[in-house]
Structures are given as structure tokens and as C-alpha cells.
Amino acid sequence: MAVKGVILDLDGVICTTDEYHYHAWKKIADEEGIYFDKEINERCRGVSRMASLEVILERAERSYSDDEKAKLAERKNNYYKESLKELTPDAIFPGVKEHMEEMRRRNIKLAVGSASKNTPTILEQIGLGDYFDAVADGNAVTKSKPDPEVFLVAAQRLGLKPEECLVVEDAVAGVEAALNGNMKAMAVGSAANDQRAPLRAKDLASISVDKILAA
Ligand code: B16
Ligand code: MG
């Protein structure tokens, strides 16, 4: 079935905020005396804030109560939000805007499908506040990727069937979510070696719009 809509993940696909998440979690882990590195961080990609915290706490030497977990997640989010203040349109990955423009010219609908509850702030900061035909984010769903909920909501908001949509993801959990939702998938960045995705590349702009839409 022809691709009629493209659903883009936000952190790590549209912009570089995946790095900001890492630094905020690293600060929390250091403060708590918990070992954390970039490899462990890969498992936090695309998954919700609380699910990410659980990944970090796997290395903790003591257990944390639900109340402590909620406070840690809030502290992390405050660090993260602080770093978002310096976010500008320069954080958009090279070529992404041009690719989206080209898709638009071909009447492809564009949506964001992100686990992040900070999606509205980020889109404003990078100058894409009103750009998308639909946005589905962490505020609209209860299930974390690899559950397809966020992409199904995005497709529904675009008025398209799941099989008419292609998802672009940098997280293994996100690629899995797209496939679980019966959508096509393009894996980029950290997920670029995920053989389950029919399209794989360093970043969105590395594959021509022609090839992406022919997936
Ligand atoms: P927040 P994406 C995801 O965004 C991040 O990849 C993931 O690391 C983060 O935990 C999640 O958003 C929740 O973010 O704490 O801002 O609600 O990649 O799905 O755009
Ligand atoms: Mg991502």
C-alpha cells in the first residue's frame, strides 16, 4: 500500500534532544551513585520517563519507593527542561526540514509520534510549533513503545490507516512499536542496524524521499 503519511519520532530523528536526555539521566545517576553510561542509555531511547528510570535503577544498590521514584523522575525532568531553554532550530538534524518539505510537496501528511511529554515545548523551541498535520506524544498515551499506541494515535489524527503510514525511528523500541502497529518503518541513528526495518540509514536525509515513499 502506498505511503500517505510519515510519522516522525522527535528525540533523535527530528532533533538532537536525545543527547539532552542522556546528560540529564547521567546527572541523576551520578548524584545517586548509580553506574550509568551511553550503552545503558540506549535502552532508554524511545521509552517513557518512568520506564527509563527503571532501566537506570537496575544498577542501584538499594531499592527505591514509588514516592522516591516519582521525585527522581521529576528531578530529571527539571534538569532536562533547563537544558531545553537553550534549544534552537539549529538542533534540527541536517536535511530533515528539506526532506519534510519535499514530502509535503508530494501531498504526504506529516505527524510527530514521540514518547516525550515535552514535545510541545520542543516543537516550539525548534520553530516547528505549527508545522505538523498531527502530533501524538507522551501526553496522549498511557503505553510506552514498543506498544504501538503513540503511532496509532498519530495515524488516527492524520485520518490514515496504519498500513498507509511510515514511521521514522532512532530507537529499537520505536521500530518494534511501528511494526507492532502494522506500519512501515525506517530505522535511523542508533536503530540503523535493526534488520527488522525495511529501510535503514544514518539519518532521515541519507535516503531520498523517492526511496522512502517507495518502502
Ligand atoms: P519525557 P522520542 C523519548 O522521545 C526519548 O527518546 C526517551 O529517552 C524519553 O524518556 C521519552 O521521550 C520521554 O520523554 O521525559 O520528555 O516525557 O524519542 O519518543 O521522541
Ligand atoms: Mg527517539
Short mmCIF file of C-alpha atoms and ligand atoms in Angstrom, two decimals, residues 9 11-12 169-170, ligand 2:
data_model
loop_
_atom_site.label_atom_id
_atom_site.label_comp_id
_atom_site.label_asym_id
_atom_site.label_seq_id
_atom_site.Cartn_x
_atom_site.Cartn_y
_atom_site.Cartn_z
CA ASP A 9 9.81 10.32 16.14
CA ASP A 11 14.18 12.95 20.01
CA GLY A 12 16.93 11.51 17.82
CA GLU A 169 12.60 5.94 14.47
CA ASP A 170 16.01 6.05 16.18
MG MG B 2 13.71 8.89 19.56
#
